[in-house]
Amino acid sequence: MTKQALISIALVLGLLLGTPSAQAFEGGGLMSANINIKDKASLQRGAKIYFNYCSGCHSLHFMRYSRIAKDLGLTKQEVLNNLDFTGAKFRGHAISAMPEADAANWFGKPPPDLSLMVAQKGPDYVYTYLNSFYLDPSRPVGWNNTTFPNASMPNPLWELQGLQVPVMSQPADGGKPEVTGLKLAQKGRMTPAQFHSATRDLTAFLTYVSEPAALQRRSIGIWVLLYLAAFTLLAYLLKHEYWKDVH
Ligand code: HEC
């Protein structure tokens, strides 16, 4: 292959891959959440963020506190002290204390149940959504979102992320200016790298919630494979035994 051909391949690859954050805000593409739901420490950190910043408005109707304790390796006391702020029983479901009708009045839409959100929209969507809020005084909530335009949810994590503002550009055809990027106008408590990692943990937790059986299924899967291997071996030995007399 010539040197020129190599260079053009590299250029095309570079264009295709781009940088993830530029794509997230410019092309409407999604950032890669890159979660690992087997990483219990990450799930525990995500649960903490969820119950501190999201559960005031959202519910997980299909998830019990006791189940979270069991799957995430937390004690009953840890869950009751650090995650359950509603006074719900340990065996109770993680339901928001906010009455749905009030929420619908305040935000125009009721906050959806998040139990199956990742199963419906995928982890990359949720991760990108959490990273693409920006200030928009024209919206009743004061916020907008490039991944879900005109969402009626205020940025719950603004203190951690800081305040993002839109970068506007005039389209070539002279239409209305469009949001083509986001920039941090005021720093938050976290650096952008820390915030990415926190929203990754949160996305991992919501992914686990939307499929709690996944963790269990994986460990059962290994036993199923071992069983099949052992069974194949037995069948082989048995066949050997039967045919011995025939020969
Ligand atoms: C102040 C209340 C409030 C808080 C706090 C809140 N949300 Fe929301 N959320 C809403 C409302 C209202 C909607 C419905 C938005 C709509 O459909 O326009 C929503 C919608 C969503 C959606 C669905 C987006 C879609 O594409 O349909 C996701 C995902 C979500 N929230 C995640 C979170 C997470 C994660 C947190 C915690 C970091 C959180 N929310 C905190 C009010 C809230």
mmCIF file of C-alpha atoms and ligand atoms in Angstrom:
data_model
loop_
_atom_site.group_PDB
_atom_site.id
_atom_site.type_symbol
_atom_site.label_atom_id
_atom_site.label_comp_id
_atom_site.label_asym_id
_atom_site.label_seq_id
_atom_site.Cartn_x
_atom_site.Cartn_y
_atom_site.Cartn_z
ATOM 1 C CA MET A 1 0.000 0.000 0.000
ATOM 2 C CA THR A 2 1.334 3.448 -0.842
ATOM 3 C CA LYS A 3 2.007 6.053 1.794
ATOM 4 C CA GLN A 4 -0.691 8.270 0.239
ATOM 5 C CA ALA A 5 -3.318 5.561 0.489
ATOM 6 C CA LEU A 6 -2.443 5.052 4.158
ATOM 7 C CA ILE A 7 -2.776 8.768 4.850
ATOM 8 C CA SER A 8 -6.185 8.997 3.172
ATOM 9 C CA ILE A 9 -7.441 5.965 5.114
ATOM 10 C CA ALA A 10 -6.257 7.605 8.352
ATOM 11 C CA LEU A 11 -8.026 10.836 7.369
ATOM 12 C CA VAL A 12 -11.318 9.105 6.572
ATOM 13 C CA LEU A 13 -11.150 7.143 9.837
ATOM 14 C CA GLY A 14 -10.457 10.344 11.738
ATOM 15 C CA LEU A 15 -13.476 12.004 10.149
ATOM 16 C CA LEU A 16 -15.718 9.036 10.888
ATOM 17 C CA LEU A 17 -14.676 8.640 14.505
ATOM 18 C CA GLY A 18 -14.277 12.298 15.408
ATOM 19 C CA THR A 19 -14.281 13.173 19.098
ATOM 20 C CA PRO A 20 -17.240 11.797 21.029
ATOM 21 C CA SER A 21 -18.249 15.020 22.742
ATOM 22 C CA ALA A 22 -18.137 17.029 19.512
ATOM 23 C CA GLN A 23 -20.483 14.498 17.932
ATOM 24 C CA ALA A 24 -22.834 14.521 20.887
ATOM 25 C CA PHE A 25 -23.513 18.211 20.559
ATOM 26 C CA GLU A 26 -22.926 18.919 16.910
ATOM 27 C CA GLY A 27 -24.330 16.062 14.904
ATOM 28 C CA GLY A 28 -27.042 14.987 17.337
ATOM 29 C CA GLY A 29 -25.135 11.684 17.691
ATOM 30 C CA LEU A 30 -24.739 9.993 21.053
ATOM 31 C CA MET A 31 -21.700 9.826 23.321
ATOM 32 C CA SER A 32 -20.583 6.360 24.309
ATOM 33 C CA ALA A 33 -21.567 5.556 27.920
ATOM 34 C CA ASN A 34 -18.936 2.822 28.218
ATOM 35 C CA ILE A 35 -20.490 1.376 31.357
ATOM 36 C CA ASN A 36 -19.556 -1.812 33.151
ATOM 37 C CA ILE A 37 -22.499 -3.166 35.139
ATOM 38 C CA LYS A 38 -20.315 -5.839 36.728
ATOM 39 C CA ASP A 39 -18.350 -3.075 38.497
ATOM 40 C CA LYS A 40 -20.168 -2.964 41.859
ATOM 41 C CA ALA A 41 -18.301 0.120 43.093
ATOM 42 C CA SER A 42 -19.520 2.007 40.012
ATOM 43 C CA LEU A 43 -23.120 0.807 40.590
ATOM 44 C CA GLN A 44 -22.931 1.872 44.254
ATOM 45 C CA ARG A 45 -21.688 5.361 43.316
ATOM 46 C CA GLY A 46 -24.428 5.587 40.669
ATOM 47 C CA ALA A 47 -27.101 4.561 43.188
ATOM 48 C CA LYS A 48 -25.933 7.286 45.554
ATOM 49 C CA ILE A 49 -26.237 9.949 42.834
ATOM 50 C CA TYR A 50 -29.622 8.576 41.775
ATOM 51 C CA PHE A 51 -31.133 8.715 45.264
ATOM 52 C CA ASN A 52 -29.623 12.134 46.011
ATOM 53 C CA TYR A 53 -30.447 13.895 42.745
ATOM 54 C CA CYS A 54 -33.181 12.028 40.865
ATOM 55 C CA SER A 55 -35.485 10.189 43.264
ATOM 56 C CA GLY A 56 -37.112 13.418 44.426
ATOM 57 C CA CYS A 57 -38.982 13.463 41.093
ATOM 58 C CA HIS A 58 -38.562 9.978 39.577
ATOM 59 C CA SER A 59 -39.602 6.512 40.772
ATOM 60 C CA LEU A 60 -38.293 3.015 40.165
ATOM 61 C CA HIS A 61 -41.588 1.173 40.512
ATOM 62 C CA PHE A 62 -40.030 -2.201 39.749
ATOM 63 C CA MET A 63 -37.141 -1.975 42.202
ATOM 64 C CA ARG A 64 -37.127 -2.797 45.916
ATOM 65 C CA TYR A 65 -34.547 -1.336 48.293
ATOM 66 C CA SER A 66 -33.793 -4.836 49.585
ATOM 67 C CA ARG A 67 -33.024 -6.009 46.058
ATOM 68 C CA ILE A 68 -30.593 -3.120 45.551
ATOM 69 C CA ALA A 69 -28.849 -4.068 48.808
ATOM 70 C CA LYS A 70 -28.499 -7.695 47.728
ATOM 71 C CA ASP A 71 -27.327 -7.026 44.163
ATOM 72 C CA LEU A 72 -24.969 -4.151 44.998
ATOM 73 C CA GLY A 73 -23.445 -5.786 48.065
ATOM 74 C CA LEU A 74 -24.764 -3.199 50.572
ATOM 75 C CA THR A 75 -26.089 -3.828 54.077
ATOM 76 C CA LYS A 76 -29.676 -3.077 55.066
ATOM 77 C CA GLN A 77 -28.424 -0.237 57.260
ATOM 78 C CA GLU A 78 -26.331 1.292 54.440
ATOM 79 C CA VAL A 79 -29.334 1.300 52.126
ATOM 80 C CA LEU A 80 -31.716 2.735 54.711
ATOM 81 C CA ASN A 81 -29.233 5.447 55.767
ATOM 82 C CA ASN A 82 -27.732 6.461 52.422
ATOM 83 C CA LEU A 83 -30.314 5.684 49.744
ATOM 84 C CA ASP A 84 -33.811 5.508 51.181
ATOM 85 C CA PHE A 85 -34.840 9.096 51.930
ATOM 86 C CA THR A 86 -38.593 8.501 51.774
ATOM 87 C CA GLY A 87 -38.902 6.426 54.931
ATOM 88 C CA ALA A 88 -40.097 3.486 52.804
ATOM 89 C CA LYS A 89 -39.697 -0.032 54.230
ATOM 90 C CA PHE A 90 -36.578 -2.030 53.306
ATOM 91 C CA ARG A 91 -38.789 -4.410 51.313
ATOM 92 C CA GLY A 92 -40.646 -1.461 49.720
ATOM 93 C CA HIS A 93 -40.263 -0.129 46.187
ATOM 94 C CA ALA A 94 -38.162 2.945 45.350
ATOM 95 C CA ILE A 95 -41.050 5.320 44.756
ATOM 96 C CA SER A 96 -40.680 9.093 44.721
ATOM 97 C CA ALA A 97 -42.236 11.063 47.535
ATOM 98 C CA MET A 98 -43.514 13.616 45.009
ATOM 99 C CA PRO A 99 -47.165 13.106 44.062
ATOM 100 C CA GLU A 100 -47.389 12.579 40.304
ATOM 101 C CA ALA A 101 -50.191 15.111 39.853
ATOM 102 C CA ASP A 102 -48.126 17.871 41.507
ATOM 103 C CA ALA A 103 -45.125 17.033 39.361
ATOM 104 C CA ALA A 104 -47.240 17.188 36.228
ATOM 105 C CA ASN A 105 -48.509 20.611 37.294
ATOM 106 C CA TRP A 106 -45.057 21.970 38.031
ATOM 107 C CA PHE A 107 -43.206 20.664 35.003
ATOM 108 C CA GLY A 108 -46.026 20.348 32.489
ATOM 109 C CA LYS A 109 -45.282 16.609 32.279
ATOM 110 C CA PRO A 110 -44.996 13.961 34.972
ATOM 111 C CA PRO A 111 -41.441 12.667 35.398
ATOM 112 C CA PRO A 112 -41.504 9.169 33.831
ATOM 113 C CA ASP A 113 -40.712 6.050 35.858
ATOM 114 C CA LEU A 114 -37.045 5.249 35.248
ATOM 115 C CA SER A 115 -37.219 1.474 35.896
ATOM 116 C CA LEU A 116 -37.157 0.613 32.209
ATOM 117 C CA MET A 117 -35.731 3.842 30.755
ATOM 118 C CA VAL A 118 -32.375 2.340 29.728
ATOM 119 C CA ALA A 119 -34.066 -0.762 28.302
ATOM 120 C CA GLN A 120 -36.173 1.562 26.134
ATOM 121 C CA LYS A 121 -33.635 4.175 25.086
ATOM 122 C CA GLY A 122 -30.222 2.597 25.660
ATOM 123 C CA PRO A 123 -27.384 3.613 27.998
ATOM 124 C CA ASP A 124 -25.740 5.932 25.433
ATOM 125 C CA TYR A 125 -28.941 7.977 25.164
ATOM 126 C CA VAL A 126 -29.324 8.418 28.927
ATOM 127 C CA TYR A 127 -25.626 9.245 29.360
ATOM 128 C CA THR A 128 -25.652 11.808 26.558
ATOM 129 C CA TYR A 129 -28.938 13.304 27.793
ATOM 130 C CA LEU A 130 -27.446 13.862 31.273
ATOM 131 C CA ASN A 131 -24.483 15.652 29.694
ATOM 132 C CA SER A 132 -26.373 17.911 27.295
ATOM 133 C CA PHE A 133 -28.383 20.319 29.432
ATOM 134 C CA TYR A 134 -27.904 24.027 28.809
ATOM 135 C CA LEU A 135 -29.371 27.262 30.156
ATOM 136 C CA ASP A 136 -32.295 28.532 28.097
ATOM 137 C CA PRO A 137 -34.247 31.480 29.542
ATOM 138 C CA SER A 138 -36.926 31.065 26.853
ATOM 139 C CA ARG A 139 -38.053 27.756 28.413
ATOM 140 C CA PRO A 140 -40.418 27.687 31.440
ATOM 141 C CA VAL A 141 -37.989 25.399 33.314
ATOM 142 C CA GLY A 142 -35.048 27.671 32.390
ATOM 143 C CA TRP A 143 -33.211 24.723 30.803
ATOM 144 C CA ASN A 144 -33.033 22.979 27.487
ATOM 145 C CA ASN A 145 -31.289 19.864 26.229
ATOM 146 C CA THR A 146 -29.612 19.115 22.894
ATOM 147 C CA THR A 147 -30.381 15.365 23.114
ATOM 148 C CA PHE A 148 -34.054 15.905 24.009
ATOM 149 C CA PRO A 149 -34.987 19.391 22.742
ATOM 150 C CA ASN A 150 -37.532 21.226 24.923
ATOM 151 C CA ALA A 151 -37.443 18.596 27.687
ATOM 152 C CA SER A 152 -39.388 19.805 30.721
ATOM 153 C CA MET A 153 -36.730 18.607 33.169
ATOM 154 C CA PRO A 154 -34.335 21.076 34.793
ATOM 155 C CA ASN A 155 -30.688 19.959 34.987
ATOM 156 C CA PRO A 156 -30.609 18.146 38.346
ATOM 157 C CA LEU A 157 -26.808 17.927 38.331
ATOM 158 C CA TRP A 158 -25.954 21.552 37.532
ATOM 159 C CA GLU A 159 -24.080 22.065 40.804
ATOM 160 C CA LEU A 160 -21.768 19.198 39.906
ATOM 161 C CA GLN A 161 -21.434 19.944 36.192
ATOM 162 C CA GLY A 162 -21.525 23.746 36.220
ATOM 163 C CA LEU A 163 -23.608 25.836 33.833
ATOM 164 C CA GLN A 164 -23.521 25.069 30.124
ATOM 165 C CA VAL A 165 -24.587 27.630 27.542
ATOM 166 C CA PRO A 166 -25.272 27.049 23.839
ATOM 167 C CA VAL A 167 -22.906 27.919 21.009
ATOM 168 C CA MET A 168 -25.162 29.265 18.243
ATOM 169 C CA SER A 169 -24.438 29.331 14.517
ATOM 170 C CA GLN A 170 -26.274 30.856 11.605
ATOM 171 C CA PRO A 171 -27.162 28.209 9.000
ATOM 172 C CA ALA A 172 -25.826 28.899 5.488
ATOM 173 C CA ASP A 173 -29.374 29.199 4.078
ATOM 174 C CA GLY A 174 -30.068 32.192 6.351
ATOM 175 C CA GLY A 175 -32.570 30.352 8.604
ATOM 176 C CA LYS A 176 -32.845 30.762 12.385
ATOM 177 C CA PRO A 177 -29.610 30.402 14.396
ATOM 178 C CA GLU A 178 -29.123 26.841 15.664
ATOM 179 C CA VAL A 179 -27.402 25.330 18.671
ATOM 180 C CA THR A 180 -24.257 23.711 17.287
ATOM 181 C CA GLY A 181 -22.348 23.133 20.495
ATOM 182 C CA LEU A 182 -22.274 23.636 24.246
ATOM 183 C CA LYS A 183 -19.687 25.307 26.428
ATOM 184 C CA LEU A 184 -19.157 25.567 30.157
ATOM 185 C CA ALA A 185 -19.880 29.175 31.213
ATOM 186 C CA GLN A 186 -19.461 28.518 34.926
ATOM 187 C CA LYS A 187 -17.515 25.710 36.541
ATOM 188 C CA GLY A 188 -19.244 23.180 38.762
ATOM 189 C CA ARG A 189 -17.957 21.224 41.757
ATOM 190 C CA MET A 190 -16.600 18.569 39.392
ATOM 191 C CA THR A 191 -14.161 18.808 36.488
ATOM 192 C CA PRO A 192 -15.625 17.717 33.120
ATOM 193 C CA ALA A 193 -13.766 14.378 33.447
ATOM 194 C CA GLN A 194 -15.174 13.781 36.940
ATOM 195 C CA PHE A 195 -18.649 14.674 35.710
ATOM 196 C CA HIS A 196 -18.394 12.219 32.816
ATOM 197 C CA SER A 197 -17.393 9.534 35.251
ATOM 198 C CA ALA A 198 -20.244 10.392 37.672
ATOM 199 C CA THR A 199 -22.859 10.317 34.891
ATOM 200 C CA ARG A 200 -21.326 7.037 33.665
ATOM 201 C CA ASP A 201 -21.844 5.523 37.161
ATOM 202 C CA LEU A 202 -25.409 6.857 37.231
ATOM 203 C CA THR A 203 -26.112 5.379 33.776
ATOM 204 C CA ALA A 204 -24.611 2.063 34.913
ATOM 205 C CA PHE A 205 -26.949 2.042 37.924
ATOM 206 C CA LEU A 206 -30.002 2.784 35.744
ATOM 207 C CA THR A 207 -28.901 0.072 33.314
ATOM 208 C CA TYR A 208 -28.672 -2.410 36.175
ATOM 209 C CA VAL A 209 -32.128 -1.290 37.384
ATOM 210 C CA SER A 210 -33.675 -1.852 33.986
ATOM 211 C CA GLU A 211 -32.355 -5.385 33.929
ATOM 212 C CA PRO A 212 -31.598 -6.632 37.460
ATOM 213 C CA ALA A 213 -31.727 -10.197 36.246
ATOM 214 C CA ALA A 214 -28.783 -9.502 33.920
ATOM 215 C CA LEU A 215 -26.237 -9.738 36.727
ATOM 216 C CA GLN A 216 -27.702 -13.004 37.933
ATOM 217 C CA ARG A 217 -28.212 -14.415 34.457
ATOM 218 C CA ARG A 218 -24.543 -13.968 33.678
ATOM 219 C CA SER A 219 -23.387 -15.982 36.657
ATOM 220 C CA ILE A 220 -26.011 -18.672 35.987
ATOM 221 C CA GLY A 221 -24.834 -18.722 32.351
ATOM 222 C CA ILE A 222 -21.404 -19.965 33.367
ATOM 223 C CA TRP A 223 -22.937 -22.905 35.294
ATOM 224 C CA VAL A 224 -25.134 -23.766 32.344
ATOM 225 C CA LEU A 225 -22.062 -23.933 30.107
ATOM 226 C CA LEU A 226 -20.135 -26.048 32.617
ATOM 227 C CA TYR A 227 -23.137 -28.378 32.940
ATOM 228 C CA LEU A 228 -23.355 -28.752 29.177
ATOM 229 C CA ALA A 229 -19.626 -29.485 28.968
ATOM 230 C CA ALA A 230 -19.879 -32.117 31.725
ATOM 231 C CA PHE A 231 -22.942 -33.643 30.089
ATOM 232 C CA THR A 232 -21.197 -33.873 26.711
ATOM 233 C CA LEU A 233 -18.271 -35.628 28.348
ATOM 234 C CA LEU A 234 -20.607 -38.101 30.086
ATOM 235 C CA ALA A 235 -22.450 -38.821 26.855
ATOM 236 C CA TYR A 236 -19.151 -39.420 25.103
ATOM 237 C CA LEU A 237 -17.943 -41.826 27.808
ATOM 238 C CA LEU A 238 -21.272 -43.635 27.742
ATOM 239 C CA LYS A 239 -21.138 -44.047 23.993
ATOM 240 C CA HIS A 240 -17.615 -45.397 24.319
ATOM 241 C CA GLU A 241 -18.832 -47.881 26.915
ATOM 242 C CA TYR A 242 -21.723 -49.151 24.747
ATOM 243 C CA TRP A 243 -19.684 -49.521 21.590
ATOM 244 C CA LYS A 244 -16.912 -51.375 23.382
ATOM 245 C CA ASP A 245 -18.960 -54.596 23.321
ATOM 246 C CA VAL A 246 -20.019 -54.153 19.702
ATOM 247 C CA HIS A 247 -16.477 -54.048 18.349
HETATM 248 C C1 HEC B 1 -37.200 18.415 39.393
HETATM 249 C C2 HEC B 1 -37.721 17.153 38.941
HETATM 250 C C3 HEC B 1 -36.743 16.211 38.252
HETATM 251 C C4 HEC B 1 -35.529 15.756 38.732
HETATM 252 C C5 HEC B 1 -34.851 16.102 40.036
HETATM 253 C C6 HEC B 1 -35.043 14.822 37.740
HETATM 254 N N1 HEC B 1 -35.920 14.732 36.691
HETATM 255 FE FE1 HEC B 1 -35.737 13.537 35.062
HETATM 256 N N2 HEC B 1 -37.478 14.262 34.303
HETATM 257 C C7 HEC B 1 -38.302 15.193 34.920
HETATM 258 C C8 HEC B 1 -39.425 15.490 34.049
HETATM 259 C C9 HEC B 1 -40.551 16.481 34.353
HETATM 260 C C10 HEC B 1 -39.261 14.700 32.885
HETATM 261 C C11 HEC B 1 -40.167 14.663 31.638
HETATM 262 C C12 HEC B 1 -39.523 15.516 30.574
HETATM 263 C C13 HEC B 1 -40.366 15.637 29.322
HETATM 264 O O1 HEC B 1 -40.928 14.626 28.889
HETATM 265 O O2 HEC B 1 -40.397 16.749 28.760
HETATM 266 C C14 HEC B 1 -38.024 13.928 33.084
HETATM 267 C C15 HEC B 1 -37.525 13.028 32.159
HETATM 268 C C16 HEC B 1 -36.377 12.242 32.357
HETATM 269 C C17 HEC B 1 -35.869 11.266 31.416
HETATM 270 C C18 HEC B 1 -36.514 10.882 30.089
HETATM 271 C C19 HEC B 1 -35.942 11.663 28.947
HETATM 272 C C20 HEC B 1 -36.605 11.271 27.648
HETATM 273 O O3 HEC B 1 -35.913 11.246 26.641
HETATM 274 O O4 HEC B 1 -37.811 10.988 27.632
HETATM 275 C C21 HEC B 1 -34.731 10.735 31.961
HETATM 276 C C22 HEC B 1 -33.821 9.676 31.349
HETATM 277 C C23 HEC B 1 -34.525 11.383 33.229
HETATM 278 N N3 HEC B 1 -35.539 12.296 33.445
HETATM 279 C C24 HEC B 1 -33.465 11.105 34.074
HETATM 280 C C25 HEC B 1 -33.240 11.770 35.262
HETATM 281 C C26 HEC B 1 -32.087 11.512 36.127
HETATM 282 C C27 HEC B 1 -31.021 10.448 35.859
HETATM 283 C C28 HEC B 1 -32.179 12.370 37.167
HETATM 284 C C29 HEC B 1 -31.193 12.542 38.310
HETATM 285 C C30 HEC B 1 -29.856 12.915 37.932
HETATM 286 C C31 HEC B 1 -33.400 13.160 36.991
HETATM 287 N N4 HEC B 1 -34.010 12.764 35.813
HETATM 288 C C32 HEC B 1 -33.842 14.141 37.875
HETATM 289 C C33 HEC B 1 -38.091 15.754 36.161
HETATM 290 C C34 HEC B 1 -36.979 15.558 36.968
#
